[in-house]
Short mmCIF file of N, CA, C and O in Angstrom, two decimals:
data_model
loop_
_atom_site.label_atom_id
_atom_site.label_comp_id
_atom_site.label_asym_id
_atom_site.label_seq_id
_atom_site.Cartn_x
_atom_site.Cartn_y
_atom_site.Cartn_z
N MET A 25 -5.38 -23.38 23.16
CA MET A 25 -5.37 -22.89 21.80
C MET A 25 -6.12 -21.54 21.69
O MET A 25 -5.67 -20.64 21.02
N ARG A 26 -7.26 -21.46 22.36
CA ARG A 26 -8.03 -20.21 22.32
C ARG A 26 -7.24 -19.07 22.96
O ARG A 26 -7.33 -17.94 22.53
N THR A 27 -6.47 -19.39 23.98
CA THR A 27 -5.67 -18.37 24.65
C THR A 27 -4.63 -17.80 23.69
O THR A 27 -4.43 -16.58 23.64
N ILE A 28 -4.02 -18.66 22.89
CA ILE A 28 -3.02 -18.20 21.92
C ILE A 28 -3.67 -17.32 20.86
O ILE A 28 -3.15 -16.26 20.52
N LEU A 29 -4.82 -17.74 20.34
CA LEU A 29 -5.52 -16.94 19.34
C LEU A 29 -5.95 -15.59 19.91
O LEU A 29 -5.85 -14.57 19.24
N PHE A 30 -6.41 -15.59 21.14
CA PHE A 30 -6.81 -14.34 21.78
C PHE A 30 -5.61 -13.42 21.93
O PHE A 30 -5.69 -12.22 21.65
N ALA A 31 -4.48 -13.98 22.34
CA ALA A 31 -3.26 -13.18 22.51
C ALA A 31 -2.82 -12.60 21.16
O ALA A 31 -2.43 -11.44 21.08
N LEU A 32 -2.90 -13.40 20.10
CA LEU A 32 -2.54 -12.90 18.77
C LEU A 32 -3.49 -11.79 18.32
O LEU A 32 -3.06 -10.83 17.69
N ALA A 33 -4.75 -11.93 18.63
CA ALA A 33 -5.72 -10.89 18.27
C ALA A 33 -5.41 -9.57 18.97
O ALA A 33 -5.63 -8.49 18.42
N LEU A 34 -4.89 -9.65 20.16
CA LEU A 34 -4.53 -8.44 20.88
C LEU A 34 -3.22 -7.83 20.36
O LEU A 34 -3.05 -6.62 20.35
N VAL A 35 -2.30 -8.67 19.94
CA VAL A 35 -0.98 -8.21 19.51
C VAL A 35 -0.98 -7.70 18.08
O VAL A 35 -0.29 -6.73 17.76
N ALA A 36 -1.76 -8.31 17.20
CA ALA A 36 -1.73 -7.97 15.77
C ALA A 36 -1.92 -6.48 15.48
O ALA A 36 -1.16 -5.90 14.71
N PRO A 37 -2.91 -5.81 16.07
CA PRO A 37 -3.06 -4.38 15.78
C PRO A 37 -1.85 -3.55 16.21
O PRO A 37 -1.54 -2.53 15.60
N SER A 38 -1.16 -3.98 17.23
CA SER A 38 -0.01 -3.21 17.70
C SER A 38 1.21 -3.40 16.81
O SER A 38 2.16 -2.63 16.89
N LEU A 39 1.21 -4.42 15.96
CA LEU A 39 2.36 -4.64 15.08
C LEU A 39 2.54 -3.47 14.11
O LEU A 39 3.65 -3.05 13.84
N ALA A 40 1.45 -2.95 13.56
CA ALA A 40 1.55 -1.81 12.65
C ALA A 40 2.12 -0.60 13.39
O ALA A 40 2.94 0.13 12.84
N LEU A 41 1.70 -0.40 14.61
CA LEU A 41 2.22 0.72 15.39
C LEU A 41 3.70 0.53 15.70
O LEU A 41 4.47 1.48 15.69
N ALA A 42 4.10 -0.70 15.95
CA ALA A 42 5.50 -0.98 16.25
C ALA A 42 6.38 -0.70 15.03
O ALA A 42 7.54 -0.35 15.16
N GLN A 43 5.82 -0.83 13.84
CA GLN A 43 6.56 -0.55 12.61
C GLN A 43 6.49 0.93 12.24
O GLN A 43 7.05 1.34 11.24
N GLY A 44 5.78 1.71 13.00
CA GLY A 44 5.68 3.13 12.72
C GLY A 44 4.64 3.46 11.66
O GLY A 44 4.66 4.52 11.08
N GLU A 45 3.73 2.53 11.39
CA GLU A 45 2.69 2.75 10.40
C GLU A 45 1.39 3.09 11.11
O GLU A 45 1.05 2.47 12.11
N PRO A 46 0.65 4.05 10.57
CA PRO A 46 -0.66 4.34 11.16
C PRO A 46 -1.63 3.20 10.85
O PRO A 46 -1.38 2.42 9.92
N PRO A 47 -2.71 3.10 11.59
CA PRO A 47 -3.70 2.06 11.30
C PRO A 47 -4.25 2.20 9.88
O PRO A 47 -4.32 3.30 9.34
N ILE A 48 -4.64 1.10 9.30
CA ILE A 48 -5.20 1.10 7.94
C ILE A 48 -6.50 1.89 7.95
O ILE A 48 -7.36 1.68 8.82
N GLN A 49 -6.65 2.78 7.00
CA GLN A 49 -7.79 3.69 6.96
C GLN A 49 -8.94 3.23 6.07
O GLN A 49 -10.00 3.82 6.08
N GLY A 50 -8.72 2.26 5.22
CA GLY A 50 -9.79 1.79 4.34
C GLY A 50 -9.28 0.77 3.37
O GLY A 50 -8.09 0.43 3.35
N PRO A 51 -10.16 0.28 2.50
CA PRO A 51 -9.77 -0.77 1.56
C PRO A 51 -8.70 -0.33 0.56
O PRO A 51 -7.80 -1.10 0.23
N GLN A 52 -8.77 0.91 0.09
CA GLN A 52 -7.75 1.38 -0.87
C GLN A 52 -6.39 1.52 -0.19
O GLN A 52 -5.37 1.18 -0.76
N ASP A 53 -6.39 2.00 1.02
CA ASP A 53 -5.17 2.11 1.81
C ASP A 53 -4.54 0.73 1.99
O ASP A 53 -3.34 0.54 1.76
N ALA A 54 -5.34 -0.24 2.35
CA ALA A 54 -4.84 -1.61 2.54
C ALA A 54 -4.30 -2.18 1.23
O ALA A 54 -3.24 -2.80 1.20
N ALA A 55 -5.03 -1.95 0.13
CA ALA A 55 -4.59 -2.47 -1.17
C ALA A 55 -3.27 -1.84 -1.60
O ALA A 55 -2.38 -2.54 -2.11
N CYS A 56 -3.11 -0.55 -1.37
CA CYS A 56 -1.87 0.13 -1.76
C CYS A 56 -0.71 -0.29 -0.87
O CYS A 56 0.42 -0.41 -1.34
N ARG A 57 -0.97 -0.54 0.40
CA ARG A 57 0.09 -1.04 1.28
C ARG A 57 0.56 -2.42 0.79
O ARG A 57 1.75 -2.69 0.74
N ASP A 58 -0.41 -3.27 0.44
CA ASP A 58 -0.07 -4.61 -0.05
C ASP A 58 0.73 -4.52 -1.35
O ASP A 58 1.72 -5.22 -1.54
N GLU A 59 0.29 -3.64 -2.26
CA GLU A 59 0.99 -3.48 -3.54
C GLU A 59 2.42 -3.01 -3.32
O GLU A 59 3.36 -3.54 -3.91
N ALA A 60 2.59 -2.03 -2.47
CA ALA A 60 3.94 -1.51 -2.19
C ALA A 60 4.82 -2.59 -1.57
O ALA A 60 5.98 -2.77 -1.96
N ARG A 61 4.26 -3.34 -0.64
CA ARG A 61 5.00 -4.43 0.00
C ARG A 61 5.40 -5.49 -1.01
O ARG A 61 6.51 -6.02 -0.98
N ASP A 62 4.50 -5.80 -1.95
CA ASP A 62 4.77 -6.81 -2.96
C ASP A 62 5.82 -6.36 -3.97
O ASP A 62 6.58 -7.17 -4.49
N ARG A 63 5.85 -5.07 -4.28
CA ARG A 63 6.73 -4.57 -5.34
C ARG A 63 8.07 -4.04 -4.86
O ARG A 63 8.97 -3.83 -5.68
N VAL A 64 8.25 -3.82 -3.57
CA VAL A 64 9.42 -3.09 -3.08
C VAL A 64 10.75 -3.76 -3.45
O VAL A 64 11.72 -3.07 -3.75
N PHE A 65 10.81 -5.08 -3.48
CA PHE A 65 12.07 -5.74 -3.78
C PHE A 65 12.35 -5.85 -5.28
O PHE A 65 13.49 -6.04 -5.68
N GLY A 66 11.32 -5.70 -6.13
CA GLY A 66 11.52 -5.83 -7.56
C GLY A 66 11.41 -4.52 -8.33
O GLY A 66 11.69 -4.48 -9.53
N ALA A 67 11.01 -3.46 -7.67
CA ALA A 67 10.81 -2.18 -8.35
C ALA A 67 12.15 -1.52 -8.65
O ALA A 67 13.11 -1.64 -7.88
N PRO A 68 12.24 -0.81 -9.77
CA PRO A 68 13.46 -0.04 -10.06
C PRO A 68 13.69 0.99 -8.96
O PRO A 68 12.74 1.56 -8.43
N ASN A 69 14.95 1.22 -8.64
CA ASN A 69 15.28 2.16 -7.57
C ASN A 69 16.45 3.04 -8.02
O ASN A 69 17.53 2.99 -7.44
N PRO A 70 16.25 3.88 -9.06
CA PRO A 70 17.36 4.68 -9.58
C PRO A 70 17.86 5.73 -8.59
O PRO A 70 19.00 6.17 -8.68
N LYS A 71 17.02 6.12 -7.62
CA LYS A 71 17.43 7.12 -6.64
C LYS A 71 18.24 6.50 -5.50
O LYS A 71 18.79 7.22 -4.68
N GLY A 72 18.31 5.18 -5.43
CA GLY A 72 19.04 4.51 -4.36
C GLY A 72 18.39 4.69 -3.00
O GLY A 72 19.07 4.78 -1.98
N LEU A 73 17.07 4.71 -2.96
CA LEU A 73 16.34 4.91 -1.71
C LEU A 73 16.43 3.67 -0.83
O LEU A 73 16.65 2.56 -1.31
N SER A 74 16.24 3.87 0.46
CA SER A 74 16.13 2.72 1.36
C SER A 74 14.85 1.96 0.98
O SER A 74 13.96 2.51 0.33
N LEU A 75 14.77 0.70 1.38
CA LEU A 75 13.57 -0.08 1.06
C LEU A 75 12.32 0.57 1.64
O LEU A 75 11.27 0.58 1.01
N TYR A 76 12.44 1.14 2.83
CA TYR A 76 11.29 1.80 3.44
C TYR A 76 10.83 2.98 2.58
O TYR A 76 9.65 3.12 2.28
N ASN A 77 11.77 3.85 2.21
CA ASN A 77 11.42 5.03 1.42
C ASN A 77 10.92 4.66 0.02
O ASN A 77 10.03 5.31 -0.52
N LEU A 78 11.49 3.61 -0.56
CA LEU A 78 10.98 3.13 -1.85
C LEU A 78 9.55 2.64 -1.69
O LEU A 78 8.69 2.93 -2.53
N GLY A 79 9.28 1.92 -0.61
CA GLY A 79 7.92 1.46 -0.33
C GLY A 79 6.96 2.62 -0.17
O GLY A 79 5.83 2.56 -0.65
N VAL A 80 7.41 3.68 0.48
CA VAL A 80 6.57 4.88 0.64
C VAL A 80 6.25 5.46 -0.73
O VAL A 80 5.10 5.82 -1.01
N GLU A 81 7.23 5.55 -1.61
CA GLU A 81 6.98 6.09 -2.95
C GLU A 81 6.00 5.21 -3.72
O GLU A 81 5.11 5.71 -4.40
N LEU A 82 6.17 3.90 -3.64
CA LEU A 82 5.26 2.98 -4.33
C LEU A 82 3.84 3.12 -3.78
O LEU A 82 2.86 3.13 -4.54
N TYR A 83 3.72 3.25 -2.47
CA TYR A 83 2.42 3.43 -1.83
C TYR A 83 1.76 4.73 -2.31
O TYR A 83 0.60 4.76 -2.70
N GLN A 84 2.53 5.83 -2.30
CA GLN A 84 1.97 7.12 -2.71
C GLN A 84 1.57 7.10 -4.18
O GLN A 84 0.54 7.68 -4.55
N GLU A 85 2.34 6.43 -5.01
CA GLU A 85 2.00 6.31 -6.43
C GLU A 85 0.68 5.55 -6.60
O GLU A 85 -0.19 5.95 -7.37
N CYS A 86 0.51 4.49 -5.84
CA CYS A 86 -0.72 3.71 -5.88
C CYS A 86 -1.92 4.54 -5.43
O CYS A 86 -2.97 4.52 -6.06
N MET A 87 -1.75 5.29 -4.36
CA MET A 87 -2.84 6.13 -3.86
C MET A 87 -3.20 7.22 -4.86
O MET A 87 -4.38 7.54 -5.04
N ARG A 88 -2.19 7.79 -5.54
CA ARG A 88 -2.48 8.81 -6.58
C ARG A 88 -3.28 8.19 -7.71
O ARG A 88 -4.24 8.79 -8.21
N ARG A 89 -2.90 6.99 -8.14
CA ARG A 89 -3.65 6.32 -9.21
C ARG A 89 -5.08 6.06 -8.79
O ARG A 89 -6.01 6.21 -9.57
N ALA A 90 -5.26 5.67 -7.55
CA ALA A 90 -6.60 5.36 -7.04
C ALA A 90 -7.47 6.61 -6.96
O ALA A 90 -8.69 6.53 -7.12
N GLN A 91 -6.87 7.76 -6.71
CA GLN A 91 -7.62 9.00 -6.56
C GLN A 91 -7.80 9.74 -7.88
O GLN A 91 -8.54 10.72 -7.94
N ALA A 92 -7.14 9.27 -8.93
CA ALA A 92 -7.27 9.93 -10.24
C ALA A 92 -8.70 9.79 -10.73
O ALA A 92 -9.34 8.76 -10.51
N PRO A 93 -9.20 10.81 -11.39
CA PRO A 93 -10.57 10.73 -11.90
C PRO A 93 -10.72 9.60 -12.92
O PRO A 93 -9.85 9.38 -13.75
N ALA A 94 -11.80 8.88 -12.80
CA ALA A 94 -12.05 7.75 -13.70
C ALA A 94 -12.24 8.23 -15.14
O ALA A 94 -11.91 7.52 -16.08
N ASN A 95 -12.75 9.44 -15.34
CA ASN A 95 -12.98 9.94 -16.70
C ASN A 95 -11.67 10.06 -17.48
O ASN A 95 -11.64 9.76 -18.66
N GLY A 96 -10.61 10.50 -16.84
CA GLY A 96 -9.33 10.64 -17.51
C GLY A 96 -8.79 9.32 -18.01
O GLY A 96 -8.30 9.21 -19.12
N SER A 97 -8.93 8.27 -17.23
CA SER A 97 -8.40 6.97 -17.64
C SER A 97 -9.26 6.37 -18.75
O SER A 97 -8.76 5.72 -19.64
N ARG A 98 -10.56 6.64 -18.72
CA ARG A 98 -11.42 6.12 -19.79
C ARG A 98 -11.12 6.80 -21.12
O ARG A 98 -11.09 6.15 -22.14
N SER A 99 -10.91 8.11 -21.09
CA SER A 99 -10.66 8.82 -22.34
C SER A 99 -9.32 8.39 -22.93
O SER A 99 -9.17 8.31 -24.14
N ARG A 100 -8.34 8.09 -22.08
CA ARG A 100 -7.05 7.61 -22.59
C ARG A 100 -7.21 6.27 -23.27
O ARG A 100 -6.60 6.01 -24.27
N ARG A 101 -8.03 5.40 -22.68
CA ARG A 101 -8.24 4.08 -23.29
C ARG A 101 -8.87 4.21 -24.67
O ARG A 101 -8.50 3.53 -25.59
N ARG A 102 -9.82 5.12 -24.80
CA ARG A 102 -10.49 5.31 -26.09
C ARG A 102 -9.52 5.84 -27.14
O ARG A 102 -9.54 5.44 -28.27
N GLN A 103 -8.64 6.75 -26.72
CA GLN A 103 -7.71 7.33 -27.66
C GLN A 103 -6.67 6.33 -28.12
O GLN A 103 -6.26 6.35 -29.25
N SER A 104 -6.24 5.44 -27.23
CA SER A 104 -5.18 4.51 -27.59
C SER A 104 -5.70 3.32 -28.39
O SER A 104 -4.93 2.59 -28.97
N SER A 105 -7.00 3.10 -28.42
CA SER A 105 -7.56 1.95 -29.16
C SER A 105 -7.58 2.19 -30.64
O SER A 105 -7.73 3.23 -31.15
#
């Protein structure tokens, strides 16, 4: 059993490389990858993108939201209340 777990531990990091994805760079990167993966099959796709390219767009949108200044989102909340 330990041999199998050890083998999986060695193989798991290479799975991302096999898919052509760079290693995860941090918690926000991981969260945005998960969000894109979760939304890719249900997200609107008016451009007719491949699932991979749609996932890339969802990921980039998530990263932009994460990098947006917190002050801008707070002021919007105050205005809309």
